[in-house]
Coordinates of C-alpha atoms in Angstrom, one line a residue:
X122 CA 84.8 -127.1 -18.0
X123 CA 86.8 -128.3 -21.0
X124 CA 89.9 -126.5 -19.7
X125 CA 91.5 -125.0 -16.6
X126 CA 90.5 -121.1 -16.7
X127 CA 93.9 -119.1 -16.2
X128 CA 94.1 -117.5 -12.7
X129 CA 93.7 -113.9 -12.2
X130 CA 97.3 -113.0 -12.0
X131 CA 98.0 -114.7 -15.5
X132 CA 97.0 -112.1 -17.8
X133 CA 98.8 -109.5 -16.0
X134 CA 102.0 -111.7 -15.9
X135 CA 101.5 -112.5 -19.6
X136 CA 101.4 -109.0 -20.8
X137 CA 103.9 -107.6 -18.0
X138 CA 106.6 -110.1 -18.3
X139 CA 107.4 -109.4 -22.0
X140 CA 106.6 -105.6 -21.6
X141 CA 109.2 -105.3 -18.8
X142 CA 111.7 -107.3 -21.1
X143 CA 111.2 -105.1 -23.9
X144 CA 111.8 -101.9 -21.8
X145 CA 115.1 -103.5 -20.4
X146 CA 116.0 -104.0 -24.1
X147 CA 115.3 -100.7 -25.0
X148 CA 117.2 -99.1 -22.0
X149 CA 120.2 -101.3 -23.1
X150 CA 120.4 -99.2 -26.4
X151 CA 120.8 -95.9 -24.5
X152 CA 124.3 -94.4 -24.1
X153 CA 125.7 -95.2 -20.7
X154 CA 123.2 -98.0 -19.7
X155 CA 125.9 -100.4 -20.0
X156 CA 128.0 -98.7 -17.4
X157 CA 127.4 -98.7 -13.5
X158 CA 124.7 -96.1 -12.9
X159 CA 121.2 -95.4 -13.1
X160 CA 120.4 -96.7 -16.5
X161 CA 122.1 -100.0 -15.6
X162 CA 120.0 -100.4 -12.3
X163 CA 116.8 -99.3 -13.9
X164 CA 117.1 -101.5 -16.8
X165 CA 118.2 -104.6 -14.8
X166 CA 115.2 -103.9 -12.2
X167 CA 112.9 -104.0 -14.9
X168 CA 114.3 -107.2 -16.3
X169 CA 114.3 -108.9 -12.9
X170 CA 110.6 -107.8 -12.4
X171 CA 109.9 -109.2 -15.9
X172 CA 111.4 -112.5 -15.1
X173 CA 109.5 -112.9 -11.8
X174 CA 106.3 -112.5 -13.7
X175 CA 107.1 -115.4 -15.9
X176 CA 106.8 -117.8 -13.0
X177 CA 103.0 -117.8 -12.9
X178 CA 103.0 -117.9 -16.8
X179 CA 105.0 -121.2 -16.4
X180 CA 102.6 -122.5 -13.9
X181 CA 99.6 -121.6 -16.1
X182 CA 101.3 -123.3 -19.1
X183 CA 101.6 -126.6 -17.1
X184 CA 98.2 -126.5 -15.5
X185 CA 96.0 -125.1 -18.4
X186 CA 95.3 -128.2 -20.7
X187 CA 95.7 -130.6 -17.7
X188 CA 92.2 -132.2 -17.6
X189 CA 92.9 -133.6 -21.2
X190 CA 96.3 -134.9 -20.4
X191 CA 97.4 -138.6 -20.0
X192 CA 99.3 -139.6 -17.1
X193 CA 102.4 -139.7 -19.1
X194 CA 101.7 -136.3 -20.5
X195 CA 101.2 -134.7 -16.9
X196 CA 104.5 -136.2 -15.8
X197 CA 106.2 -134.6 -18.8
X198 CA 104.6 -131.3 -18.4
X199 CA 105.8 -131.4 -14.7
X200 CA 109.2 -132.1 -15.9
X201 CA 109.2 -129.3 -18.3
X202 CA 107.7 -126.9 -15.6
X203 CA 110.9 -128.2 -13.5
X204 CA 113.3 -127.5 -16.2
X205 CA 112.0 -124.0 -17.0
X206 CA 111.6 -122.9 -13.4
X207 CA 115.4 -124.0 -12.9
X208 CA 116.5 -122.0 -15.8
X209 CA 114.3 -119.1 -14.5
X210 CA 116.0 -119.3 -11.2
X211 CA 119.4 -119.1 -12.8
X212 CA 118.4 -116.0 -14.7
X213 CA 117.1 -114.3 -11.6
X214 CA 120.3 -115.1 -9.8
X215 CA 122.3 -113.5 -12.9
X216 CA 120.1 -110.4 -13.0
X217 CA 120.6 -110.1 -9.1
X218 CA 124.4 -110.4 -9.5
X219 CA 124.2 -107.8 -12.1
X220 CA 122.1 -105.3 -10.0
X221 CA 124.7 -105.8 -7.1
X222 CA 127.7 -105.1 -9.4
X223 CA 125.9 -102.0 -10.9
X224 CA 125.0 -100.8 -7.5
X225 CA 128.8 -101.1 -5.9
X226 CA 131.1 -100.5 -8.9
X227 CA 132.4 -97.1 -9.1
X228 CA 133.5 -97.2 -12.9
X229 CA 133.6 -99.7 -15.8
X230 CA 136.9 -101.2 -14.8
X231 CA 135.6 -101.8 -11.1
X232 CA 132.6 -103.5 -12.8
X233 CA 134.7 -105.7 -14.8
X234 CA 136.8 -106.7 -11.7
X235 CA 133.6 -107.3 -9.7
X236 CA 132.2 -109.6 -12.5
X237 CA 135.4 -111.3 -12.6
X238 CA 135.6 -112.0 -8.9
X239 CA 131.9 -113.5 -8.9
X240 CA 132.5 -115.7 -12.0
X241 CA 135.8 -117.1 -10.8
X242 CA 133.9 -119.3 -8.3
X243 CA 133.5 -122.8 -9.5
X244 CA 130.2 -123.5 -11.1
X245 CA 129.0 -120.0 -11.3
X246 CA 129.7 -119.4 -15.1
X247 CA 127.7 -122.7 -16.2
X248 CA 124.9 -122.7 -13.7
X249 CA 124.1 -118.9 -13.8
X250 CA 125.5 -117.7 -17.2
X251 CA 125.8 -120.3 -19.8
X252 CA 123.8 -123.5 -19.3
X253 CA 121.4 -122.6 -16.4
X254 CA 119.4 -119.8 -18.1
X255 CA 119.0 -121.9 -21.6
X256 CA 116.9 -124.3 -19.3
X257 CA 113.9 -121.5 -19.1
X258 CA 113.8 -121.6 -22.9
X259 CA 114.0 -125.2 -23.2
X260 CA 111.3 -125.9 -20.5
X261 CA 109.2 -122.9 -22.0
X262 CA 109.2 -124.3 -25.5
X263 CA 108.4 -127.9 -24.1
X264 CA 105.3 -126.4 -22.3
X265 CA 104.2 -124.7 -25.5
X266 CA 104.7 -127.6 -27.7
X267 CA 102.6 -129.8 -25.4
X268 CA 99.7 -127.1 -25.5
X269 CA 99.8 -127.4 -29.5
X270 CA 99.4 -131.2 -29.7
X271 CA 96.9 -133.7 -28.6
X272 CA 93.0 -134.3 -28.5
X273 CA 92.5 -130.9 -26.8
X274 CA 95.3 -128.6 -27.8
X275 CA 94.8 -125.2 -26.4
X276 CA 97.6 -123.3 -28.5
X277 CA 98.3 -122.8 -32.1
X278 CA 101.4 -123.9 -33.7
X279 CA 102.7 -120.4 -34.0
X280 CA 103.2 -120.1 -30.2
X281 CA 106.1 -122.2 -29.8
X282 CA 107.5 -121.0 -33.1
X283 CA 107.4 -117.5 -32.0
X284 CA 109.1 -118.1 -28.7
X285 CA 111.7 -120.1 -30.7
X286 CA 112.3 -117.1 -33.1
X287 CA 112.4 -114.7 -30.3
X288 CA 115.1 -116.7 -28.3
X289 CA 117.1 -117.2 -31.3
X290 CA 117.0 -113.4 -32.0
X291 CA 118.2 -112.5 -28.6
X292 CA 121.0 -115.1 -28.9
X293 CA 122.2 -113.7 -32.2
X294 CA 122.0 -110.0 -30.8
X295 CA 120.8 -108.6 -27.6
X296 CA 119.8 -105.5 -29.3
X297 CA 116.8 -107.4 -30.6
X298 CA 115.5 -108.0 -27.0
X299 CA 112.6 -105.8 -27.6
X300 CA 111.6 -107.8 -31.0
X301 CA 112.0 -110.9 -29.0
X302 CA 109.8 -109.7 -26.2
X303 CA 107.0 -108.9 -28.8
X304 CA 107.3 -112.4 -30.1
X305 CA 106.9 -113.8 -26.4
X306 CA 103.8 -111.6 -25.9
X307 CA 102.0 -112.5 -29.0
X308 CA 102.9 -116.1 -28.4
X309 CA 101.6 -116.1 -24.8
X310 CA 98.5 -114.1 -25.6
X311 CA 96.1 -116.8 -25.7
X312 CA 97.1 -117.6 -22.2
X313 CA 95.7 -114.2 -21.0
X314 CA 92.4 -114.9 -22.9
X315 CA 93.4 -113.3 -26.1
X316 CA 93.4 -114.7 -29.6
X317 CA 92.5 -118.4 -30.9
X318 CA 92.5 -121.1 -28.6
X319 CA 92.2 -118.7 -25.4
X320 CA 90.7 -120.8 -22.7
X321 CA 89.3 -123.5 -24.8
X322 CA 90.5 -126.6 -26.8
X323 CA 91.4 -125.9 -30.3
X324 CA 89.3 -128.0 -32.7
X325 CA 91.3 -129.5 -35.6

């Protein structure tokens, strides 16, 4: 075979991850969803499930064009996978903290107090809230870029461009999370067997 075939869970993860992210973003727009209660818990629960589904996506991106990579390329891909996985883990921890706070806080003031208590611990803010989660997007972009270059590239140039655009949109305004999720879904679609380059080298 010319390329590795994505695993059976990959199409489900490619679709499920962005869709769950979009649902979370939609719930965030509802009144009261940012206060302790059902909206907060449902939204963050969906986001947690979506993040977990990105784990097999990252692994598939690292392995997909593996037969055509040089030794240096394989090392770089594994490094990118490690960076993305570290960032994903940080994001998961952040959402778990959010779920805990949303479950035990009695009102908005108590919610702020609990967050302040957690974030006051040394290292929590950079590792879990600021620097750590960014590594997920850095590693994901690196894996996508790697899939668009070389003798047997398996993705089109627009895959990393769409992920970058979605990431920038989310950083600019969290209300745009559903739009960003749509960008991720289209960008990753070839990995699930949809679109140009799906499961085979892209010929220049």
